[in-house]
GROMACS .gro file of C-alpha atoms in nm:
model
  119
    1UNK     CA    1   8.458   2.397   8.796
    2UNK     CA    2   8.243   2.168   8.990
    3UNK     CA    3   8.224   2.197   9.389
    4UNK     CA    4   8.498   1.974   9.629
    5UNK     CA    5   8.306   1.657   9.770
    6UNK     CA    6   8.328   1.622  10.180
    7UNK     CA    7   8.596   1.348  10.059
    8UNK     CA    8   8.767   1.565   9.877
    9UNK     CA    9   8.810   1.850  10.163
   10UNK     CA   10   8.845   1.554  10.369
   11UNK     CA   11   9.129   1.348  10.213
   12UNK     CA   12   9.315   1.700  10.128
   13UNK     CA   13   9.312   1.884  10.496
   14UNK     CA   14   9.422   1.543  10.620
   15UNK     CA   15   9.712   1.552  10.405
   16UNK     CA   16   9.826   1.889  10.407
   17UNK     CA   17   9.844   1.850  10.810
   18UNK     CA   18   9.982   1.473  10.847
   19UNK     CA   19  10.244   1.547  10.545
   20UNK     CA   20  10.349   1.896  10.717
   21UNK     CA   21  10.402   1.773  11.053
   22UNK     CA   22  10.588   1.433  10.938
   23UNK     CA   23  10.824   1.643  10.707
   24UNK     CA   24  10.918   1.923  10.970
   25UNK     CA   25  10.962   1.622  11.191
   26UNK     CA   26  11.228   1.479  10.963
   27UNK     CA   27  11.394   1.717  10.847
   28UNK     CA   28  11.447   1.940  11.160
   29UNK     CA   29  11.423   2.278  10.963
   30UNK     CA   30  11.433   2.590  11.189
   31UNK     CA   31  11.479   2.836  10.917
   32UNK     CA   32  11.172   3.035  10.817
   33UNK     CA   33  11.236   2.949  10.449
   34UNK     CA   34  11.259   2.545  10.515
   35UNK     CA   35  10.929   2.577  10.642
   36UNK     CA   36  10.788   2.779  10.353
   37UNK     CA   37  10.921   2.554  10.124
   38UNK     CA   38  10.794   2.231  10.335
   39UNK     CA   39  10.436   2.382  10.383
   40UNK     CA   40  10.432   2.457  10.001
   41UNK     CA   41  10.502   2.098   9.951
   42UNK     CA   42  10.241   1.940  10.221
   43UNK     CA   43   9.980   2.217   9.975
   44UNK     CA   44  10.082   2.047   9.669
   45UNK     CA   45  10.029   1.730   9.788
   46UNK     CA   46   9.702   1.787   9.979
   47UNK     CA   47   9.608   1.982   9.639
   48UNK     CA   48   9.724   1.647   9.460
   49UNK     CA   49   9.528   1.372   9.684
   50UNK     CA   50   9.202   1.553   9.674
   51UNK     CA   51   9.180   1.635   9.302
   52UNK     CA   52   9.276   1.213   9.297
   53UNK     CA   53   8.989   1.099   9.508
   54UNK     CA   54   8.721   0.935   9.236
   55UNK     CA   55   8.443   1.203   9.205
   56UNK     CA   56   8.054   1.028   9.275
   57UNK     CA   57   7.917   0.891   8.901
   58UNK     CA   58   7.656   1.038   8.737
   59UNK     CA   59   7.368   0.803   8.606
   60UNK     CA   60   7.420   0.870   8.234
   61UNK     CA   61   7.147   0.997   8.068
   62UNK     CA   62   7.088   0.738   7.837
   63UNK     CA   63   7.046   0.485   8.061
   64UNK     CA   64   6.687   0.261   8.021
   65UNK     CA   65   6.530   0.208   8.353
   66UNK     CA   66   6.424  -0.158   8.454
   67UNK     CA   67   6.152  -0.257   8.217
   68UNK     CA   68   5.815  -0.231   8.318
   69UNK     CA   69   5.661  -0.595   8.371
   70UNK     CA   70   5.399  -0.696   8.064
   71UNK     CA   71   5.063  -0.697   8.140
   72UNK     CA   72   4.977  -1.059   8.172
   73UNK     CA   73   5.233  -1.095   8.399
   74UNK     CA   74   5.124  -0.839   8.630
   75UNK     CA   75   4.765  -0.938   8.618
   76UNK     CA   76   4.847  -1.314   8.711
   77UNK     CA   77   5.090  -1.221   9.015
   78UNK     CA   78   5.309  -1.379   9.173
   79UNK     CA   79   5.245  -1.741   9.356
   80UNK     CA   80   5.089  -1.605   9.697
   81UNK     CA   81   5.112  -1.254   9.613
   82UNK     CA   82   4.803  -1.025   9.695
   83UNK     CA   83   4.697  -0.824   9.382
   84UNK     CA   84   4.619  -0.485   9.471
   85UNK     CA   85   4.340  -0.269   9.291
   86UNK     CA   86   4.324   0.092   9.329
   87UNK     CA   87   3.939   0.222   9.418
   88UNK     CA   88   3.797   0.537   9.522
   89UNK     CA   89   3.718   0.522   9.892
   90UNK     CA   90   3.360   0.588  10.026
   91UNK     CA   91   3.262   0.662  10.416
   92UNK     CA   92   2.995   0.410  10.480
   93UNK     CA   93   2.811   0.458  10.853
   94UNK     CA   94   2.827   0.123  11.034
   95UNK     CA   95   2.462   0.027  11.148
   96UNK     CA   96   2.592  -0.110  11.474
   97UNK     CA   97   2.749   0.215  11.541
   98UNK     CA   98   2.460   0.397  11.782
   99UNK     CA   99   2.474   0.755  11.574
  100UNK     CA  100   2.287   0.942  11.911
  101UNK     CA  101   2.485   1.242  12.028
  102UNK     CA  102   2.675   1.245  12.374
  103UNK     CA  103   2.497   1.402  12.661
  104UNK     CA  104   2.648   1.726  12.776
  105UNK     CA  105   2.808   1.657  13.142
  106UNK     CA  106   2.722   2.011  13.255
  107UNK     CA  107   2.338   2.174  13.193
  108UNK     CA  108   2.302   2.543  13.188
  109UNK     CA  109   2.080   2.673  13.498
  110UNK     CA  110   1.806   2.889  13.441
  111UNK     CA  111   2.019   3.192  13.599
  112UNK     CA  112   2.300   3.127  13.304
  113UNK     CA  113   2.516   2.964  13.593
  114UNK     CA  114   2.684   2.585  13.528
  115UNK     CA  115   2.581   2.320  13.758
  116UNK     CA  116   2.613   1.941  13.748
  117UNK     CA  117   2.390   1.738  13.567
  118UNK     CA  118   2.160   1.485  13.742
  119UNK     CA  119   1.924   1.583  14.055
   0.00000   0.00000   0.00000
């Protein structure tokens, strides 16, 4: 037996409450066995709506998907469309780029200490 959907649990609690309370509202049952029999009732009927609510559809299985376009139509494009070509990607160093290494802010002092670079 397949799982209750949200709805399902939804649609049912939401009867079973709304149904309970309007029917010991009308009928003005004190007895312990009115309101048995009125709560079985509101369970039937919540039981009732939420095997009712339409269950989510399955894709069938022998469904096509959407055809593939043919080839010439893909390599033409659309009007205004950009084709896109996959290519393996390369790193190329710009020659505009200066490739020297940053200068350290800090030089080490001959004792091993840090001091600020510059005089």
């Amino acid at each position: 037996m397949p799982r209750p959907t949200a709805a399902q649990l939804a649609y049912g609690s939401a009867t079973v409450i709304f149904s309970t309370l309007a029917m010991l509202l009308l009928s003005q049952t004190s007895s312990g066995l009115g309101v048995a029999v009125i709560a079985l009732a509101a369970l039937g009927l919540g039981l009732l709506v939420a095997l009712t609510v339409p269950l989510p559809r399955l894709r069938p299985a022998t469904a096509s998907p959407t055809p593939a376009p043919d080839a010439a139509d893909s390599a033409a494009g659309a009007p205004g469309e950009e084709q896109r070509v996959p290519v393996q990607r390369a790193i190329v160093a710009s020659p505009a780029a200066p490739q020297a290494t940053p200068e350290s802010v800090y030089e080490v002092a001959p004792s091993g200490t840090r001091g600020t670079a510059g005089p």
